[in-house]
Short mmCIF file of N, CA and C in Angstrom, two decimals:
data_model
loop_
_atom_site.label_atom_id
_atom_site.label_comp_id
_atom_site.label_asym_id
_atom_site.label_seq_id
_atom_site.Cartn_x
_atom_site.Cartn_y
_atom_site.Cartn_z
N UNK A 29 0.85 -1.17 0.00
CA UNK A 29 0.00 0.00 0.00
C UNK A 29 0.90 1.23 0.00
N UNK A 30 0.60 2.19 -0.82
CA UNK A 30 1.41 3.39 -0.92
C UNK A 30 1.12 4.32 0.26
N UNK A 31 2.06 5.25 0.50
CA UNK A 31 1.89 6.20 1.60
C UNK A 31 0.64 7.07 1.39
N UNK A 32 0.39 7.44 0.14
CA UNK A 32 -0.78 8.28 -0.16
C UNK A 32 -2.06 7.52 0.16
N UNK A 33 -2.08 6.26 -0.22
CA UNK A 33 -3.27 5.44 0.04
C UNK A 33 -3.47 5.22 1.53
N UNK A 34 -2.39 4.99 2.31
CA UNK A 34 -2.49 4.82 3.76
C UNK A 34 -3.03 6.08 4.41
N UNK A 35 -2.54 7.23 3.96
CA UNK A 35 -3.00 8.50 4.53
C UNK A 35 -4.49 8.71 4.22
N UNK A 36 -4.92 8.36 3.02
CA UNK A 36 -6.33 8.51 2.66
C UNK A 36 -7.19 7.58 3.50
N UNK A 37 -6.72 6.34 3.73
CA UNK A 37 -7.48 5.39 4.53
C UNK A 37 -7.60 5.88 5.97
N UNK A 38 -6.49 6.40 6.55
CA UNK A 38 -6.54 6.93 7.92
C UNK A 38 -7.48 8.13 8.00
N UNK A 39 -7.43 8.99 7.00
CA UNK A 39 -8.29 10.17 6.97
C UNK A 39 -9.77 9.76 6.89
N UNK A 40 -10.05 8.75 6.07
CA UNK A 40 -11.42 8.26 5.93
C UNK A 40 -11.90 7.65 7.23
N UNK A 41 -11.03 6.90 7.92
CA UNK A 41 -11.42 6.28 9.21
C UNK A 41 -11.78 7.35 10.23
N UNK A 42 -11.06 8.47 10.21
CA UNK A 42 -11.37 9.55 11.15
C UNK A 42 -12.65 10.28 10.74
N UNK A 43 -12.89 10.42 9.44
CA UNK A 43 -14.04 11.18 8.94
C UNK A 43 -15.35 10.43 9.13
N UNK A 44 -15.34 9.11 8.99
CA UNK A 44 -16.57 8.34 9.09
C UNK A 44 -17.19 8.46 10.49
N UNK A 45 -16.43 8.27 11.59
CA UNK A 45 -17.06 8.44 12.90
C UNK A 45 -17.59 9.86 13.10
N UNK A 46 -16.90 10.87 12.62
CA UNK A 46 -17.36 12.24 12.78
C UNK A 46 -18.66 12.45 12.01
N UNK A 47 -18.74 11.89 10.82
CA UNK A 47 -19.96 12.01 10.03
C UNK A 47 -21.11 11.26 10.70
N UNK A 48 -20.82 10.10 11.29
CA UNK A 48 -21.85 9.33 11.97
C UNK A 48 -22.39 10.09 13.16
N UNK A 49 -21.53 10.74 13.92
CA UNK A 49 -21.96 11.54 15.07
C UNK A 49 -22.82 12.71 14.61
N UNK A 50 -22.41 13.39 13.55
CA UNK A 50 -23.18 14.53 13.04
C UNK A 50 -24.55 14.07 12.55
N UNK A 51 -24.60 12.92 11.86
CA UNK A 51 -25.88 12.40 11.37
C UNK A 51 -26.78 12.02 12.53
N UNK A 52 -26.24 11.35 13.54
CA UNK A 52 -27.03 10.95 14.70
C UNK A 52 -27.58 12.18 15.42
N UNK A 53 -26.81 13.24 15.50
CA UNK A 53 -27.27 14.45 16.16
C UNK A 53 -28.39 15.13 15.39
N UNK A 54 -28.37 15.01 14.07
CA UNK A 54 -29.38 15.67 13.24
C UNK A 54 -30.65 14.85 13.10
N UNK A 55 -30.63 13.54 13.37
CA UNK A 55 -31.79 12.70 13.16
C UNK A 55 -33.05 13.18 13.87
N UNK A 56 -33.00 13.60 15.13
CA UNK A 56 -34.23 14.06 15.75
C UNK A 56 -34.87 15.23 15.01
N UNK A 57 -34.09 16.01 14.30
CA UNK A 57 -34.64 17.14 13.56
C UNK A 57 -35.26 16.70 12.25
N UNK A 58 -34.81 15.56 11.71
CA UNK A 58 -35.27 15.10 10.40
C UNK A 58 -36.40 14.10 10.47
N UNK A 59 -36.50 13.36 11.57
CA UNK A 59 -37.50 12.31 11.67
C UNK A 59 -38.79 12.84 12.27
N UNK A 60 -39.92 12.14 12.01
CA UNK A 60 -41.19 12.55 12.62
C UNK A 60 -41.14 12.37 14.13
N UNK A 61 -42.14 12.88 14.81
CA UNK A 61 -42.20 12.81 16.26
C UNK A 61 -42.11 11.37 16.73
N UNK A 62 -41.66 11.17 17.96
CA UNK A 62 -41.52 9.84 18.53
C UNK A 62 -42.89 9.20 18.73
N UNK A 63 -42.89 7.91 18.99
CA UNK A 63 -44.15 7.17 19.10
C UNK A 63 -45.05 7.75 20.18
N UNK A 64 -44.52 8.22 21.28
CA UNK A 64 -45.33 8.78 22.34
C UNK A 64 -46.07 10.02 21.90
N UNK A 65 -45.48 10.79 20.97
CA UNK A 65 -46.11 12.02 20.50
C UNK A 65 -46.52 11.91 19.04
N UNK A 66 -46.66 10.67 18.57
CA UNK A 66 -46.94 10.47 17.15
C UNK A 66 -48.30 11.03 16.76
N UNK A 67 -48.37 11.49 15.56
CA UNK A 67 -49.63 11.95 15.00
C UNK A 67 -49.89 11.18 13.72
N UNK A 68 -51.16 10.96 13.43
CA UNK A 68 -51.48 10.21 12.23
C UNK A 68 -51.86 11.13 11.09
N UNK A 69 -51.79 12.43 11.33
CA UNK A 69 -52.13 13.39 10.28
C UNK A 69 -51.14 13.30 9.13
N UNK A 70 -51.63 13.52 7.93
CA UNK A 70 -50.78 13.53 6.74
C UNK A 70 -51.23 14.67 5.84
N UNK A 71 -50.32 15.18 5.05
CA UNK A 71 -50.66 16.20 4.07
C UNK A 71 -50.82 15.51 2.72
N UNK A 72 -52.00 15.64 2.12
CA UNK A 72 -52.29 15.02 0.84
C UNK A 72 -52.74 16.08 -0.15
N UNK A 73 -52.46 15.84 -1.42
CA UNK A 73 -52.83 16.79 -2.45
C UNK A 73 -54.10 16.32 -3.17
N UNK A 74 -55.10 17.20 -3.23
CA UNK A 74 -56.34 16.94 -3.97
C UNK A 74 -56.13 17.49 -5.37
N UNK A 75 -56.17 16.62 -6.38
CA UNK A 75 -55.83 17.02 -7.75
C UNK A 75 -57.01 17.57 -8.55
N UNK A 76 -58.23 17.33 -8.12
CA UNK A 76 -59.40 17.76 -8.88
C UNK A 76 -59.97 19.05 -8.28
N UNK A 77 -60.90 19.67 -9.01
CA UNK A 77 -61.58 20.86 -8.49
C UNK A 77 -63.02 20.50 -8.16
N UNK A 78 -63.62 21.26 -7.26
CA UNK A 78 -65.02 21.05 -6.91
C UNK A 78 -65.32 19.75 -6.21
N UNK A 79 -64.37 19.23 -5.44
CA UNK A 79 -64.56 17.96 -4.73
C UNK A 79 -65.43 18.23 -3.50
N UNK A 80 -66.56 17.53 -3.41
CA UNK A 80 -67.45 17.68 -2.26
C UNK A 80 -66.84 17.07 -1.01
N UNK A 81 -66.93 17.80 0.08
CA UNK A 81 -66.57 17.28 1.40
C UNK A 81 -67.89 16.80 2.00
N UNK A 82 -67.92 15.55 2.43
CA UNK A 82 -69.17 14.95 2.92
C UNK A 82 -69.12 14.74 4.44
N UNK A 83 -70.32 14.60 5.00
CA UNK A 83 -70.44 14.40 6.45
C UNK A 83 -69.92 13.04 6.89
N UNK A 84 -70.01 12.06 6.01
CA UNK A 84 -69.50 10.73 6.33
C UNK A 84 -68.91 10.12 5.06
N UNK A 85 -68.31 8.96 5.20
CA UNK A 85 -67.65 8.32 4.06
C UNK A 85 -68.69 7.65 3.17
N UNK A 86 -68.77 8.08 1.92
CA UNK A 86 -69.66 7.44 0.97
C UNK A 86 -70.57 8.41 0.25
N UNK A 87 -71.15 7.91 -0.84
CA UNK A 87 -72.10 8.69 -1.61
C UNK A 87 -73.48 8.07 -1.37
N UNK A 88 -74.28 8.75 -0.57
CA UNK A 88 -75.64 8.29 -0.31
C UNK A 88 -76.40 9.44 0.34
N UNK A 89 -77.70 9.25 0.50
CA UNK A 89 -78.51 10.27 1.17
C UNK A 89 -78.06 10.43 2.62
N UNK A 90 -77.49 9.37 3.19
CA UNK A 90 -77.02 9.43 4.57
C UNK A 90 -75.71 10.20 4.71
N UNK A 91 -75.01 10.43 3.60
CA UNK A 91 -73.72 11.13 3.61
C UNK A 91 -73.76 12.33 2.65
N UNK A 92 -74.58 13.32 2.97
CA UNK A 92 -74.69 14.46 2.05
C UNK A 92 -73.43 15.32 2.06
N UNK A 93 -73.22 16.06 0.98
CA UNK A 93 -72.11 17.03 0.98
C UNK A 93 -72.36 18.09 2.05
N UNK A 94 -71.29 18.57 2.65
CA UNK A 94 -71.40 19.67 3.60
C UNK A 94 -71.59 20.94 2.80
N UNK A 95 -72.59 21.71 3.14
CA UNK A 95 -72.92 22.92 2.39
C UNK A 95 -71.73 23.86 2.36
N UNK A 96 -71.40 24.36 1.18
CA UNK A 96 -70.30 25.30 0.94
C UNK A 96 -68.93 24.72 1.24
N UNK A 97 -68.81 23.41 1.24
CA UNK A 97 -67.51 22.78 1.52
C UNK A 97 -67.05 21.98 0.31
N UNK A 98 -66.45 22.66 -0.64
CA UNK A 98 -65.83 21.99 -1.78
C UNK A 98 -64.36 22.40 -1.79
N UNK A 99 -63.52 21.47 -2.18
CA UNK A 99 -62.09 21.75 -2.24
C UNK A 99 -61.54 21.32 -3.58
N UNK A 100 -60.34 21.74 -3.87
CA UNK A 100 -59.71 21.31 -5.09
C UNK A 100 -58.35 21.94 -5.31
N UNK A 101 -57.50 21.14 -5.93
CA UNK A 101 -56.14 21.55 -6.29
C UNK A 101 -55.45 22.27 -5.14
N UNK A 102 -55.36 21.54 -4.02
CA UNK A 102 -54.67 22.09 -2.85
C UNK A 102 -54.30 20.96 -1.90
N UNK A 103 -53.44 21.29 -0.96
CA UNK A 103 -53.03 20.34 0.08
C UNK A 103 -54.05 20.38 1.19
N UNK A 104 -54.37 19.22 1.74
CA UNK A 104 -55.29 19.11 2.87
C UNK A 104 -54.65 18.25 3.95
N UNK A 105 -55.11 18.42 5.17
CA UNK A 105 -54.69 17.56 6.26
C UNK A 105 -55.62 16.36 6.29
N UNK A 106 -55.06 15.17 6.25
CA UNK A 106 -55.85 13.94 6.27
C UNK A 106 -55.57 13.19 7.57
N UNK A 107 -56.61 12.56 8.10
CA UNK A 107 -56.49 11.87 9.38
C UNK A 107 -56.52 10.36 9.26
N UNK A 108 -57.42 9.83 8.42
CA UNK A 108 -57.56 8.38 8.29
C UNK A 108 -58.39 8.09 7.04
N UNK A 109 -58.66 6.81 6.80
CA UNK A 109 -59.44 6.41 5.64
C UNK A 109 -60.22 5.15 5.95
N UNK A 110 -61.32 4.98 5.22
CA UNK A 110 -62.14 3.77 5.36
C UNK A 110 -62.81 3.45 4.03
N UNK A 111 -63.22 2.20 3.88
CA UNK A 111 -63.92 1.78 2.66
C UNK A 111 -65.38 2.18 2.71
N UNK A 112 -65.89 2.53 1.54
CA UNK A 112 -67.32 2.82 1.39
C UNK A 112 -67.66 2.70 -0.10
N UNK A 113 -68.60 3.48 -0.56
CA UNK A 113 -69.04 3.37 -1.95
C UNK A 113 -67.93 3.80 -2.91
N UNK A 114 -67.90 3.16 -4.07
CA UNK A 114 -66.88 3.45 -5.07
C UNK A 114 -67.24 4.70 -5.88
N UNK A 115 -66.23 5.52 -6.15
CA UNK A 115 -66.37 6.69 -7.00
C UNK A 115 -65.50 6.46 -8.23
N UNK A 116 -66.05 6.79 -9.41
CA UNK A 116 -65.32 6.65 -10.66
C UNK A 116 -65.22 8.02 -11.31
N UNK A 117 -64.02 8.38 -11.72
CA UNK A 117 -63.79 9.64 -12.45
C UNK A 117 -62.81 9.33 -13.57
N UNK A 118 -63.34 9.20 -14.79
CA UNK A 118 -62.50 8.82 -15.93
C UNK A 118 -61.88 7.46 -15.69
N UNK A 119 -60.55 7.35 -15.85
CA UNK A 119 -59.89 6.06 -15.65
C UNK A 119 -59.65 5.72 -14.18
N UNK A 120 -60.00 6.64 -13.31
CA UNK A 120 -59.73 6.44 -11.88
C UNK A 120 -60.98 5.96 -11.15
N UNK A 121 -60.78 5.05 -10.22
CA UNK A 121 -61.87 4.56 -9.38
C UNK A 121 -61.30 4.22 -8.01
N UNK A 122 -62.11 4.44 -6.99
CA UNK A 122 -61.64 4.09 -5.66
C UNK A 122 -62.82 3.94 -4.71
N UNK A 123 -62.72 2.95 -3.83
CA UNK A 123 -63.75 2.72 -2.83
C UNK A 123 -63.25 3.08 -1.42
N UNK A 124 -62.17 3.84 -1.37
CA UNK A 124 -61.66 4.34 -0.08
C UNK A 124 -62.01 5.82 0.05
N UNK A 125 -62.33 6.22 1.25
CA UNK A 125 -62.68 7.60 1.58
C UNK A 125 -61.74 8.12 2.64
N UNK A 126 -61.35 9.38 2.51
CA UNK A 126 -60.33 9.98 3.38
C UNK A 126 -60.97 11.09 4.22
N UNK A 127 -60.73 11.05 5.51
CA UNK A 127 -61.21 12.11 6.40
C UNK A 127 -60.20 13.25 6.35
N UNK A 128 -60.70 14.46 6.02
CA UNK A 128 -59.80 15.60 5.79
C UNK A 128 -60.28 16.86 6.49
N UNK A 129 -59.33 17.76 6.63
CA UNK A 129 -59.63 19.14 7.04
C UNK A 129 -58.89 20.01 6.04
N UNK A 130 -59.66 20.79 5.30
CA UNK A 130 -59.07 21.67 4.29
C UNK A 130 -59.23 23.13 4.71
N UNK A 131 -59.21 23.36 6.02
CA UNK A 131 -59.37 24.72 6.52
C UNK A 131 -60.82 25.06 6.83
N UNK A 132 -61.69 24.11 6.73
CA UNK A 132 -63.11 24.30 7.04
C UNK A 132 -63.55 23.16 7.93
N UNK A 133 -64.76 22.69 7.73
CA UNK A 133 -65.22 21.56 8.56
C UNK A 133 -64.46 20.28 8.20
N UNK A 134 -64.30 19.42 9.18
CA UNK A 134 -63.70 18.11 8.93
C UNK A 134 -64.77 17.25 8.28
N UNK A 135 -64.39 16.58 7.19
CA UNK A 135 -65.33 15.74 6.47
C UNK A 135 -64.59 14.70 5.65
N UNK A 136 -65.29 14.10 4.70
CA UNK A 136 -64.77 12.97 3.93
C UNK A 136 -64.78 13.29 2.44
N UNK A 137 -63.70 12.87 1.76
CA UNK A 137 -63.63 12.96 0.30
C UNK A 137 -63.22 11.60 -0.24
N UNK A 138 -63.58 11.34 -1.48
CA UNK A 138 -63.18 10.09 -2.10
C UNK A 138 -61.67 10.10 -2.36
N UNK A 139 -61.03 8.97 -2.09
CA UNK A 139 -59.59 8.84 -2.34
C UNK A 139 -59.27 8.92 -3.82
N UNK A 140 -60.28 8.81 -4.70
CA UNK A 140 -60.05 8.92 -6.14
C UNK A 140 -59.47 10.30 -6.48
N UNK A 141 -59.74 11.30 -5.64
CA UNK A 141 -59.28 12.66 -5.90
C UNK A 141 -57.98 13.02 -5.18
N UNK A 142 -57.37 12.06 -4.54
CA UNK A 142 -56.11 12.28 -3.82
C UNK A 142 -54.95 11.80 -4.68
N UNK A 143 -53.93 12.62 -4.82
CA UNK A 143 -52.75 12.24 -5.62
C UNK A 143 -52.05 11.05 -4.98
N UNK A 144 -51.66 10.10 -5.81
CA UNK A 144 -50.92 8.92 -5.34
C UNK A 144 -51.85 7.74 -5.15
N UNK A 145 -51.28 6.58 -4.99
CA UNK A 145 -52.08 5.39 -4.78
C UNK A 145 -52.57 4.79 -6.08
N UNK A 146 -53.31 3.70 -5.96
CA UNK A 146 -53.82 2.95 -7.10
C UNK A 146 -55.33 2.82 -7.00
N UNK A 147 -55.94 2.43 -8.11
CA UNK A 147 -57.38 2.20 -8.12
C UNK A 147 -57.78 1.19 -7.04
N UNK A 148 -58.86 1.53 -6.33
CA UNK A 148 -59.42 0.68 -5.28
C UNK A 148 -58.40 0.22 -4.25
N UNK A 149 -57.44 1.07 -3.96
CA UNK A 149 -56.44 0.82 -2.92
C UNK A 149 -56.44 1.98 -1.93
N UNK A 150 -56.11 1.73 -0.68
CA UNK A 150 -56.03 2.83 0.28
C UNK A 150 -54.87 3.76 -0.07
N UNK A 151 -54.93 4.96 0.45
CA UNK A 151 -53.85 5.93 0.27
C UNK A 151 -52.65 5.44 1.07
N UNK A 152 -51.50 5.27 0.44
CA UNK A 152 -50.32 4.75 1.15
C UNK A 152 -49.94 5.61 2.35
N UNK A 153 -49.67 4.95 3.46
CA UNK A 153 -49.18 5.62 4.66
C UNK A 153 -50.23 6.27 5.53
N UNK A 154 -51.49 6.23 5.14
CA UNK A 154 -52.55 6.85 5.93
C UNK A 154 -53.28 5.77 6.71
N UNK A 155 -53.49 5.97 8.02
CA UNK A 155 -54.16 4.95 8.83
C UNK A 155 -55.55 4.61 8.29
N UNK A 156 -55.99 3.37 8.56
CA UNK A 156 -57.30 2.93 8.09
C UNK A 156 -58.34 2.95 9.20
N UNK A 157 -59.51 2.51 8.86
CA UNK A 157 -60.74 2.56 9.63
C UNK A 157 -60.63 2.62 11.16
N UNK A 158 -59.91 1.71 11.77
CA UNK A 158 -59.89 1.64 13.22
C UNK A 158 -59.29 2.89 13.86
N UNK A 159 -58.54 3.67 13.10
CA UNK A 159 -57.92 4.88 13.63
C UNK A 159 -58.73 6.15 13.36
N UNK A 160 -59.89 6.03 12.72
CA UNK A 160 -60.68 7.20 12.36
C UNK A 160 -61.36 7.81 13.59
N UNK A 161 -61.53 9.12 13.55
CA UNK A 161 -62.19 9.86 14.65
C UNK A 161 -63.66 9.57 14.64
#
C-alpha cells in the first residue's frame, strides 16, 4: 500500500465516525415525532376541483355534501381512511374515503381525488378505519 493510500485510509477512518456523530445528532430534527407524541395526520394533495366534502364516508342520502364545503387543487390535512361506496372519475376509481380538514369543517372525500395510490387501494401511509375519529 502506498503512503498516499495509507494516509487517505486513515483520513477516511477519522471522517466516518465524525460524520456518523453529526448524522445521529441531526436525526431528531429530520424524523417525525416519537411514538409517544406520534400523530397520524398527513398532508395530501387533492388534484381535482369542486370535490365535495361529505359528512360521512360514501355517496348516499345518509352522507350528504357539507354545504359550501368543496375543495380542489390544494393540500389538505388527512387523518384516516375507510372503505365505502366506489367513486369513478375517468380512468380512476376508488372505494376508499379519506377524512380531511381543508381549513373548514372536517369531512370525507373520495380517495379517487387524492394524488398517489392505485385504483381501489387505500392511500399509502394513511391509517385505516380503526384509527378514524
